[in-house]
XYZ file of C-alpha atoms in Angstrom:
543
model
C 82.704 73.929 109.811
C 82.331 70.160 110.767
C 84.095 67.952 109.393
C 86.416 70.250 107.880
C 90.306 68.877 107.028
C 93.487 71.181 106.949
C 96.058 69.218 105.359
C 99.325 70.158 104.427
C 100.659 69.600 101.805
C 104.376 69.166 100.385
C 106.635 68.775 97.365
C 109.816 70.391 95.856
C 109.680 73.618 95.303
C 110.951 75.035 91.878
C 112.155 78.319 94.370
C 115.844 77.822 94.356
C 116.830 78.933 97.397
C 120.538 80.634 97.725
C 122.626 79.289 101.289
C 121.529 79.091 104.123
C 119.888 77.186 106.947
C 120.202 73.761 105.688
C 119.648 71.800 102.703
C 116.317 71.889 99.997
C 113.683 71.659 101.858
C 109.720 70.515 100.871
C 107.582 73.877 100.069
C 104.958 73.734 102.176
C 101.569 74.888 102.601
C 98.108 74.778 104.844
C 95.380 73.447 102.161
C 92.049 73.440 103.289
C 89.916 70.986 101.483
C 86.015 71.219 103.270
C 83.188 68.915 103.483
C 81.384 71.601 101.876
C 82.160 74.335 99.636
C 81.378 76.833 97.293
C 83.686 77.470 94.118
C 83.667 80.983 92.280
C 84.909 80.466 88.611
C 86.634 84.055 88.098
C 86.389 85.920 84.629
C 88.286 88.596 85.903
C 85.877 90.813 87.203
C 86.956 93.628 89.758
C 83.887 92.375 92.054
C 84.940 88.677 91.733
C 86.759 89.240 95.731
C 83.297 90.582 96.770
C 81.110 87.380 95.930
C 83.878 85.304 97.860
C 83.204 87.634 100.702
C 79.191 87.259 100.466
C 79.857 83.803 100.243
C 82.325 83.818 103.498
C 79.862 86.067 105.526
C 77.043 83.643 104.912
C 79.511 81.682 106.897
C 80.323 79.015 103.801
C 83.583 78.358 102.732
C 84.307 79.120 99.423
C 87.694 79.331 96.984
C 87.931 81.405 93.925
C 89.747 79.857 90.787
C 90.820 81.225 87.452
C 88.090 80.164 84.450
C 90.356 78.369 82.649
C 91.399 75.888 85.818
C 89.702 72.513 86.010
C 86.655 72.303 88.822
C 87.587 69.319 90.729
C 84.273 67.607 91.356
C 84.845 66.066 95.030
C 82.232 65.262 97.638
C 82.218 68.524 99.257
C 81.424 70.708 96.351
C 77.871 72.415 96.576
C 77.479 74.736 93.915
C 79.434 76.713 91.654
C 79.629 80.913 91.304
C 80.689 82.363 88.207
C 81.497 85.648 88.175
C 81.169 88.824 85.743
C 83.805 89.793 83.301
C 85.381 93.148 81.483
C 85.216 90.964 78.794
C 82.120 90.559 76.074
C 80.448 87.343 75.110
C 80.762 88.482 72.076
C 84.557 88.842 71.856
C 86.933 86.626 69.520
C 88.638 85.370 72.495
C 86.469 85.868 75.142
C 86.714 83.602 78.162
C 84.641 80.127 77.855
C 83.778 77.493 80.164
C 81.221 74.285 79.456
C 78.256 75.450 81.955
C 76.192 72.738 80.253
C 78.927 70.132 81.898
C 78.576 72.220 84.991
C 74.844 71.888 84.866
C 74.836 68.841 84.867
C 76.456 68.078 87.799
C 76.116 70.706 90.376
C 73.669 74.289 91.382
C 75.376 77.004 89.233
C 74.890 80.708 89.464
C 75.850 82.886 87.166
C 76.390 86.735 87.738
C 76.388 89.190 85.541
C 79.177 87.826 82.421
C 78.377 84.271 83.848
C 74.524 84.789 83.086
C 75.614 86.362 79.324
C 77.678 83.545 78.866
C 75.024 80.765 79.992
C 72.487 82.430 77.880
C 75.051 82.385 74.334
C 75.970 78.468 74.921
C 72.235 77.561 75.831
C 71.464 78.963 72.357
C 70.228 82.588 73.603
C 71.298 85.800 71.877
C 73.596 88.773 73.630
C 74.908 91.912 72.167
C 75.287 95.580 72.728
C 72.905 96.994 75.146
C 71.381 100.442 73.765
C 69.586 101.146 76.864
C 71.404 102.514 80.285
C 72.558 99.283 82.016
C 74.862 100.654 84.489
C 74.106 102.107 88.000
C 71.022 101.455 90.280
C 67.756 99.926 88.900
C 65.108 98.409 90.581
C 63.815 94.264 90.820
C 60.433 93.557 89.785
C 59.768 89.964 90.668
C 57.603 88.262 87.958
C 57.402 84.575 89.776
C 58.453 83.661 93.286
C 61.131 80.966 93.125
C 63.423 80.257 96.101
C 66.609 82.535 94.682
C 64.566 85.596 95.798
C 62.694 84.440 98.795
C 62.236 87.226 101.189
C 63.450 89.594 98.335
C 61.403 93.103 99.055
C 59.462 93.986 95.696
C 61.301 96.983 93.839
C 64.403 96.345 95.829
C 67.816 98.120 94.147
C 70.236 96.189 92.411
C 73.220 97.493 90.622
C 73.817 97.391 86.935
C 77.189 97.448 85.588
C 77.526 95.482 81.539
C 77.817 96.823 78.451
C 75.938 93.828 76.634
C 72.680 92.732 77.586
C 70.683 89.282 76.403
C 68.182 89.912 73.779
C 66.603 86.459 74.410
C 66.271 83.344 76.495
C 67.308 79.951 75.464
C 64.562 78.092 74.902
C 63.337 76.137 78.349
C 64.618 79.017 80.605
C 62.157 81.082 82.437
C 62.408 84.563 83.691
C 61.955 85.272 87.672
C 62.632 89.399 87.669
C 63.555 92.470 85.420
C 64.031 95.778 86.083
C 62.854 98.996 84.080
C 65.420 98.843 81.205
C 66.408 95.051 81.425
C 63.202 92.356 80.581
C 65.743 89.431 82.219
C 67.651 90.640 85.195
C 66.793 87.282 87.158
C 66.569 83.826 85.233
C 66.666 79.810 85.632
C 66.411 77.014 83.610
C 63.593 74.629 83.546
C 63.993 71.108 84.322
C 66.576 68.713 83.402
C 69.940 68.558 85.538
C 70.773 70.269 88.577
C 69.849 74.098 89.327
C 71.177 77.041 87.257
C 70.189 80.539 88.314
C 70.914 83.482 86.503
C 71.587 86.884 87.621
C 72.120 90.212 84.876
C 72.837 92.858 88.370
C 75.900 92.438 90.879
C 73.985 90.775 93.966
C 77.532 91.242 95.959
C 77.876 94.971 96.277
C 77.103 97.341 98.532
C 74.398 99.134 96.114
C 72.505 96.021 95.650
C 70.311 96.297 98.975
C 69.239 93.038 99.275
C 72.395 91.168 96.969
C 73.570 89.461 99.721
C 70.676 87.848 100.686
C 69.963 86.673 97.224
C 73.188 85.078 97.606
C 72.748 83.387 100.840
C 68.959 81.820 99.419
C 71.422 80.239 96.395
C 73.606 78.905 99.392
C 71.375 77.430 101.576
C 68.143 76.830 99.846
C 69.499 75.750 96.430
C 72.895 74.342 97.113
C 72.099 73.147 100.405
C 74.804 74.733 102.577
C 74.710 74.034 106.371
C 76.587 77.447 107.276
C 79.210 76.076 109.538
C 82.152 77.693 108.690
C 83.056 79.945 111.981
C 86.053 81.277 113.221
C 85.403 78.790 116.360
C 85.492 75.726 114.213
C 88.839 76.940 112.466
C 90.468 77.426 115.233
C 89.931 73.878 116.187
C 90.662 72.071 113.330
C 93.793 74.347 112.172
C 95.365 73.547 115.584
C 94.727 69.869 115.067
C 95.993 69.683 111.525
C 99.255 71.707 112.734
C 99.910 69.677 115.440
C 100.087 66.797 112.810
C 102.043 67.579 110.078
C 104.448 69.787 111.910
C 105.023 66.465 114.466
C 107.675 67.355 116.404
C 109.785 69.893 114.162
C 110.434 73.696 115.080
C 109.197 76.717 113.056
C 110.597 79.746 112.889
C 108.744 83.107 112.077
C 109.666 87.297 111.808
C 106.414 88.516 113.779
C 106.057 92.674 112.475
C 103.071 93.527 115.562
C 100.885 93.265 112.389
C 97.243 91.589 112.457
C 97.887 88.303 109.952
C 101.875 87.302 111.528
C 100.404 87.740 114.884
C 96.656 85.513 114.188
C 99.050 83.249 112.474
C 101.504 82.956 114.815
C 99.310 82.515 117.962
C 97.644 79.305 115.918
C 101.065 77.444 115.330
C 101.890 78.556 119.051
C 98.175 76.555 119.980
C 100.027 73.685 118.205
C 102.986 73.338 119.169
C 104.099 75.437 121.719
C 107.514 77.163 122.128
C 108.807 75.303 119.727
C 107.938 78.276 117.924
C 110.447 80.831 118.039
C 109.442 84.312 116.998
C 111.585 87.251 115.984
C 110.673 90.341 116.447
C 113.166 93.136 114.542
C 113.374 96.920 116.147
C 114.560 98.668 112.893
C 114.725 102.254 114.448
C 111.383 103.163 112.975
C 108.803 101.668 114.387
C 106.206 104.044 115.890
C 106.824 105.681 120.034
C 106.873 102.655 122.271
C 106.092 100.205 119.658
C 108.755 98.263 119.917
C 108.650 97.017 123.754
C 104.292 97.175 123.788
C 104.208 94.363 121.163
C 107.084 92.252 123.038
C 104.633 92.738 125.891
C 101.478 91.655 124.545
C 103.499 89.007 123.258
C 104.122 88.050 126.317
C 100.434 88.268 127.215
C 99.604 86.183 124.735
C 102.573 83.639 125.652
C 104.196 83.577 122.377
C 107.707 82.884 122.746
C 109.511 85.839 120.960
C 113.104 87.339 120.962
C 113.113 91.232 120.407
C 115.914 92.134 118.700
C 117.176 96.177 118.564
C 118.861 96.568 115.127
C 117.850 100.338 115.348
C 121.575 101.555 114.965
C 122.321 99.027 111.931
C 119.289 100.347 110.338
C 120.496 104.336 111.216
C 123.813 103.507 109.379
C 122.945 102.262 106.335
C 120.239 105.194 105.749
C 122.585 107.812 106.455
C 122.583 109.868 103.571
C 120.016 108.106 101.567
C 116.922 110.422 100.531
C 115.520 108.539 97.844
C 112.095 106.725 98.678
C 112.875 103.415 96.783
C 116.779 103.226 97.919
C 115.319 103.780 101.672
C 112.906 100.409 100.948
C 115.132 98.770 99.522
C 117.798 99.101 102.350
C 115.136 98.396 105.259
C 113.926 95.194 103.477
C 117.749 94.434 102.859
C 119.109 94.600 106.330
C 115.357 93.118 107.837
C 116.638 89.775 105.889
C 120.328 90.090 106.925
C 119.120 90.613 110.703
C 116.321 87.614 110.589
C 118.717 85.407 109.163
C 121.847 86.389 111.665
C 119.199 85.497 114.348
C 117.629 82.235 113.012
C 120.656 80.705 112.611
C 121.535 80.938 115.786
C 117.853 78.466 116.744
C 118.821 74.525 115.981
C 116.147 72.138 114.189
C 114.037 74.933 112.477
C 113.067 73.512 109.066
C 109.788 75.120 109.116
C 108.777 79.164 107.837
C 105.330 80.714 109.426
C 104.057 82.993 107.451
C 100.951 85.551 107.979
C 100.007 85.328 103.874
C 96.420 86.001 103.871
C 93.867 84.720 100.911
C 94.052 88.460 99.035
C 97.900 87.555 98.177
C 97.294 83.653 96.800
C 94.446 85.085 94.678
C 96.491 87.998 93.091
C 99.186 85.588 92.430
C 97.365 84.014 89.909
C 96.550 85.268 86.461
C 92.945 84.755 84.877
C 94.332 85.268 81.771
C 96.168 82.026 81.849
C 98.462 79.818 84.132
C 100.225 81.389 86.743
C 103.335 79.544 88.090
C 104.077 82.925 90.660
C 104.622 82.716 94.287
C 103.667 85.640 95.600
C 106.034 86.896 98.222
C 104.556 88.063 101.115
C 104.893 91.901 102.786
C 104.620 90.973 106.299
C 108.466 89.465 106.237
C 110.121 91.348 103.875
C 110.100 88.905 100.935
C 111.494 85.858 103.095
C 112.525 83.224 102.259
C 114.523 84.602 99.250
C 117.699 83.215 101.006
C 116.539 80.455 102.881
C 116.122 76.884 102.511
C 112.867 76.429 104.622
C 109.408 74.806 103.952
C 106.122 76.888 104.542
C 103.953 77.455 106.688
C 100.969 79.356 106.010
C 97.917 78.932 108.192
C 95.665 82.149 107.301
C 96.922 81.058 103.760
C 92.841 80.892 103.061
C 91.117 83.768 104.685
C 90.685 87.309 103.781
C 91.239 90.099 106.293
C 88.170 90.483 108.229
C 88.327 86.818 108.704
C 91.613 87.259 110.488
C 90.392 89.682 112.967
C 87.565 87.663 113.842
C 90.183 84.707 114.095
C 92.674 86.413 116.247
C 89.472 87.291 118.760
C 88.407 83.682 119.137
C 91.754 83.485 120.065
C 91.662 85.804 122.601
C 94.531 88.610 120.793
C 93.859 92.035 122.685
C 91.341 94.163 120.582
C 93.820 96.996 120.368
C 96.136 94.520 118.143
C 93.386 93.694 116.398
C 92.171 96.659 115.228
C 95.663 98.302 114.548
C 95.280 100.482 111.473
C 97.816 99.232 108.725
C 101.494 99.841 109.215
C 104.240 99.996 105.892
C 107.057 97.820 106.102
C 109.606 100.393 106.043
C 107.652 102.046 108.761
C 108.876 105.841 109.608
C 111.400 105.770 107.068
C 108.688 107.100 104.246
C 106.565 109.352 106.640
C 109.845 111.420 107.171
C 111.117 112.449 103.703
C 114.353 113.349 102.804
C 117.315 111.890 104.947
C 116.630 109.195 107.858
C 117.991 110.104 110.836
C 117.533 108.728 115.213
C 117.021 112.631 115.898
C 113.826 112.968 112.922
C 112.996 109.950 113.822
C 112.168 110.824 117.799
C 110.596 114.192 116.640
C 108.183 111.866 114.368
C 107.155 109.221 117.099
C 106.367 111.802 119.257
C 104.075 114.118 117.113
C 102.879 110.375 115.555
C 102.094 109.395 119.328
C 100.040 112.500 120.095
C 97.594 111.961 116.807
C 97.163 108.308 117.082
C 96.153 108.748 120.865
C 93.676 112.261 120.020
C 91.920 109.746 117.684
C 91.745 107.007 120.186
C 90.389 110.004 122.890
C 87.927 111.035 120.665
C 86.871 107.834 119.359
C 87.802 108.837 115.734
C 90.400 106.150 115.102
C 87.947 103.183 114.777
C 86.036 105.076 112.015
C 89.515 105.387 110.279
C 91.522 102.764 107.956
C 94.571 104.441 108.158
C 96.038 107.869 110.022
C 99.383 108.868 110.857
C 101.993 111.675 110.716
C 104.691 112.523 108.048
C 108.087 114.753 108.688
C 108.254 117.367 106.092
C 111.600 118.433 105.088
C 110.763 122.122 105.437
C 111.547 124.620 108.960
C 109.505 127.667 108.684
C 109.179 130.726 110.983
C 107.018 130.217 114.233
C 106.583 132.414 117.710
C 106.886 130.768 120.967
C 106.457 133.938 123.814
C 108.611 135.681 123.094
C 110.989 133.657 120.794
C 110.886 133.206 117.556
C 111.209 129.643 116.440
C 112.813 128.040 113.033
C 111.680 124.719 112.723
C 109.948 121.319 111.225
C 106.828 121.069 109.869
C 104.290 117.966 110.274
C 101.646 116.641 108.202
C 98.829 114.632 109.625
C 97.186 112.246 106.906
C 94.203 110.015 107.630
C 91.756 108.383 104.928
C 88.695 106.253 104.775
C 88.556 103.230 102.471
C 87.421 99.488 102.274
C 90.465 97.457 100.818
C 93.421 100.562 100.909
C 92.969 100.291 96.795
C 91.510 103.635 97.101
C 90.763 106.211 99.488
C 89.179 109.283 100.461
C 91.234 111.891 102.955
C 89.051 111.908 106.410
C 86.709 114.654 107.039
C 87.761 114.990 110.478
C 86.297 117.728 112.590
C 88.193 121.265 112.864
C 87.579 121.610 116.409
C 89.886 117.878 116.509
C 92.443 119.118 113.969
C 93.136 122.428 116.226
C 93.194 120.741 119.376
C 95.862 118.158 118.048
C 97.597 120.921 116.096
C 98.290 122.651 119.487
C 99.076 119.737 121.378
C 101.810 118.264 118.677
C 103.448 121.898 118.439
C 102.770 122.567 122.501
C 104.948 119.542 123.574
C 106.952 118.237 120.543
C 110.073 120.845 120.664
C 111.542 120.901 116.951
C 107.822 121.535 115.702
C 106.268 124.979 115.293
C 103.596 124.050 112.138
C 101.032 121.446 111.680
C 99.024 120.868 108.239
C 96.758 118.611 107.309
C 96.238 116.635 103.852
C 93.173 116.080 102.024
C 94.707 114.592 98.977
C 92.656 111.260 97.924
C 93.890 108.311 96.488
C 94.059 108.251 93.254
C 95.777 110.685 92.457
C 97.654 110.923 95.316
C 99.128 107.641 97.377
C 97.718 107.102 101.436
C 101.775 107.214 102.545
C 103.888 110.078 101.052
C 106.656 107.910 99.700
C-alpha cells in the first residue's frame, strides 16, 4: 500500500446535534484516497460485497459506489468492476451507466448484469433466457487470453440471471461458454482500453477458480501492484491521525468488541493518552467480562476508565419484560452514562468510532441518493446528543480486515476472535424480567459453555454460541431432593456474515457433558436444552 494517503476530511454537518459538550463542531471522517484502486459500480446485486472482498483479498484496495454516482477519474484509478443486478436490461427503468465512456478511459469488467448491460449499449441483443442459467455449469475456454490464465479447463462457475445475450456486438470476441450459455466469457477487440466480460459470478464460493479470474483482471489487465496489507495501513493511518488530530483529545465508548478496540488501539498509536476510553459495566455483560477487557486494556496500554453502572441499569429494567422496551432502556441509559462521564474529560472535540466499511455501504441507497448517516451499533447510536466531530479509522475495511488489523497490532488473539456480542448483552438471552439474581445464574451457565467450546476446540469453528434464561422452572431430582427450577437454552450457529445461519451440529457426547456440568455447578438450574432453530425463520438471539 505505498504511497497510500488517509486524509481527513471536514465540513458542517447537517446532524443537528441537541446540548452538550460544546458548540457545532466539523463532522469528521478518515477518507482514504490510494495511489491505486479498484472501483465496483454497484447495481444492487446481493454479491456486489463479495467482489469488494475478492478484490481486498487480492490485497488491492477497492471502494464500492452506487451506479448512478459519478466515477471520479484520478491518478490512482486502475480499473473499474461492475457488478450484477436483480434488475433486467430489458426493464423500462433499469439501471444505466455509459460503459462506452468508461471504455474509453480505463480496464472495465463487467459481471454478470454489467456484461448484459455492455452487450445492449455495444449494440448486442439480451432477453429471456429459456435454457437453465442458474446454479453450477462448467467453463470451456475457446481462446487463451490473459483474464483466464491458469484457469483449469471445465472449471465450475456459478450461474445465477434470468436473461442471457443472444448475440455479441459486433468487434467483441468470445473467450469461454459453458454447456447452456455460447458467451459466458467475452472482450472487446481493439480500440480503447480493456473490457472483459463475464455472464457467471467469478466472486462466490461455487465458482472454483472465480477468484483467480479476478485477481488475472487485477494484476495482469489493470496492472495492480498488490500492496495493500494490513502492515502498510497501520503505518500510514497512524501518520495521517497524528496529523489532522494535531494536538486535540478524542474521546471514545470502547464495548470489548473487535472494530472499537482495532480502532481504538490505532488513534492510541497516534496520539497517545490523549485518548480517553470509556468502558460502561451495564450489569450484563458476560462472567468476568467486565474487569478481563479493562485488563487487556491495560495490556494493550490504552488508557480507559471502567465505569460500573450495573445498579442504574438493574433499576430502570425492573419490571420491564418486553424485548424492544429492554433495548431501548440499555441504549438509553448507555448514552446518559457516556455522556455523565465525558463531560467530566476537558478539550475532547473529537468522537472515535469502530464503524466498519459494511455500515458506510448499507447507508447508501443504489436506487438513488442517499443523504443517511448510518449510526453505528458499537456505541449505542452516539453522537445523537453530542456536539463532536468524527473519527472513524476502520471507516474503510470490512470485518476480516479488522482482525487482521488488530493482529499487526499486536491485540491478544482471544479479543480477536471473540464471537459477536448484542449491545444489550444478557438482557435478551434472559427473557422475561431483568434482574442481578437471573443475571448471575446466566453468566455462570454462559461461562461454562463458552469455556466447553474453547476445551474442545469447537468455538473457533463457531460464529456465534451462547446461553439464554428461559422463563420456565420445571421439576428436577438432585439425590434425594427434588428440585423446582430454571431452565437454560444453549444456542450456537454457523454462518458467514450473521445474515443467515444454520444451528451448529455440535456433537452429543459435547452437549451431555456441558448439560451436566451447567446443571452440576450452576444451583437455580436443573434442565438444559438445546436449539436447532436456523435463521430464517428463527433469529440467532431469542429477543
Amino acid at each position: 500500500m505505498a504511497g497510500t494517503k488517509v486524509k481527513l476530511f471536514g465540513g458542517i454537518s447537517k446532524l443537528f446535534f441537541g446540548g452538550g459538550c460544546g458548540g457545532v463542531r466539523d463532522f469528521f471522517y478518515l477518507r482514504v484516497t490510494m495511489t491505486e484502486k479498484i472501483l465496483i459500480l454497484d447495481f444492487g446485486s446481493q454479491y456486489t460485497q463479495l467482489i469488494a472482498r475478492a478484490v481486498r483479498e487480492a490485497n488491492v484496495y477497492c471502494e464500492i459506489i452506487p451506479y448512478h454516482q459519478t466515477v471520479e477519474f484520478d491518478a490512482g484509478l486502475k480499473g473499474i468492476i461492475l457488478s450484477g443486478s436483480p434488475a433486467s436490461v430489458n426493464d423500462q427503468d433499469a439501471p444505466i451507466v455509459d460503459i462506452p465512456a468508461l471504455h474509453g478511459r480505463l480496464p472495465v469488467l463487467g459481471i454478470c448484469y454489467g456484461a448484459q448491460l455492455t452487450a445492449k449499449l455495444f449494440g448486442g441483443s439480451v432477453a429471456k433466457s429459456n435454457k437453465r442459467e442458474y446454479g453450477r455449469a462448467l467453463l470451456h475456454k475457446q481462446r487463451e487470453d490473459v483474464l483466464l490464465k491458469d484457469v483449469t479447463e471445465l472449471s465450475q462457475v456459478w450461474m445465477s440471471h434470468a436473461d442471457t445475450i443472444l448475440d455479441l456486438p459486433q468487434g467483441f470476441e468470445v473467450l469461454a461458454n459453458t454447456e447452456n450459455i455460447p458467451y459466458a466469457a467475452f472482450r472487446k477487440e481493439g480500440g480503447g482500453a480493456p473490457l472483459y466480460c463475464l455472464q457467471f459470478h467469478p466472486e462466490v464460493y461455487h465458482s472454483i477458480e472465480g477468484k483467480k479470474i479476478i485477481r488475472n483482471f487485477l494484476v495482469n489487465i489493470c496492472g495492480c501492484s498488490q500492496d495493500w496489507t494490513p502492515a502498510h495501513f497501520v503505518s500510514d493511518t497512524v501518520a495521517s491521525l497524528k496529523q489532522q488530530i494535531g494536538s486535540g483529545k478524542v474521546i471514545m465508548a470502547l464495548s470489548g468488541g473487535v472494530d472499537s478496540t482495532v480502532a481504538a488501539t490505532l488513534i492510541h498509536r497516534a496520539i497517545g493518552d490523549r485518548l480517553v476510553g470509556i468502558f460502561v459495566d451495564n450489569g450484563v455483560l458476560r462472567k468476568n467480562e467486565f474487569q478481563q477487557v479493562l485488563d487487556t486494556y491495560q495490556q494493550i496500554g490504552l488508557n480507559v476508565k471502567g465505569v460500573d453502572a450495573s445498579a442504574v441499569f438493574y433499576h430502570e429494567l425492573a419490571g420491564k419484560t418486553d424485548p424492544e422496551a429492554k433495548r431501548k432502556t440499555i441504549g438509553r441509559l448507555f448514552i446518559d452514562v457516556f455522556q455523565q462521564e465525558a463531560f467530566k474529560v476537558e478539550g475532547v472535540e473529537l468522537l472515535g468510532q469502530g464503524t466498519i466499511y459494511p455500515d458506510v455501504i448499507e447507508s447508501v441507497s443504489v436506487h438513488g441518493p442517499s443523504q443517511t448517516i448510518k449510526s453505528h451499533h458499537n456505541v449505542g447510536g452516539l453522537p445523537a446528543t453530542m456536539k463532536l466531530g468524527l473519527v472513524e479509522p476502520l471507516r474503510y475495511l470490512f470485518k476480516d480486515e479488522v482482525r487482521r488489523v488488530g493482529a499487526e497490532l499486536g491485540i491478544p488473539d482471544d479479543l480477536l476472535q471473540r464471537h459477536p456480542f448484542p449491545g444489550p448483552g444478557l438482557a435478551i438471552r434472559i427473557l422475561g424480567e431483568v434482574t442481578a439474581e437471573k443475571v448471575k445464574l446466566l453468566q455462570d451457565a454462559d461461562d461454562v459453555y463458552i469455556q466447553s467450546l474453547k476445551a474442545q476446540h469447537l468455538y473457533s469453528t463457531i460464529w456465534q454460541a451462547g446461553a439464554i434464561l428461559l422463563p420456565v422452572k420445571s421439576v428436577g431430582v438432585m439425590g434425594d431432593e427434588r428440585t423446582y427450577e430454571f431452565t437454560v437454552a444453549l444456542r450456537a450457529v454457523t454462518s458467514v456474515d450473521g445474515m443467515t445461519a444454520d444451528w451448529a451440529h455440535l456433537p452429543y457426547t459435547f452437549l451431555a457433558d456441558v448439560s451436566n456440568d451447567i446443571i452440576n455447578s450452576v444451583k437455580g438450574i436443573n434442565r438444559v436444552v438445546y436449539d436447532i432453530s436456523s435463521k430464517p425463520p428463527a433469529t440467532i438471539e431469542w429477543e
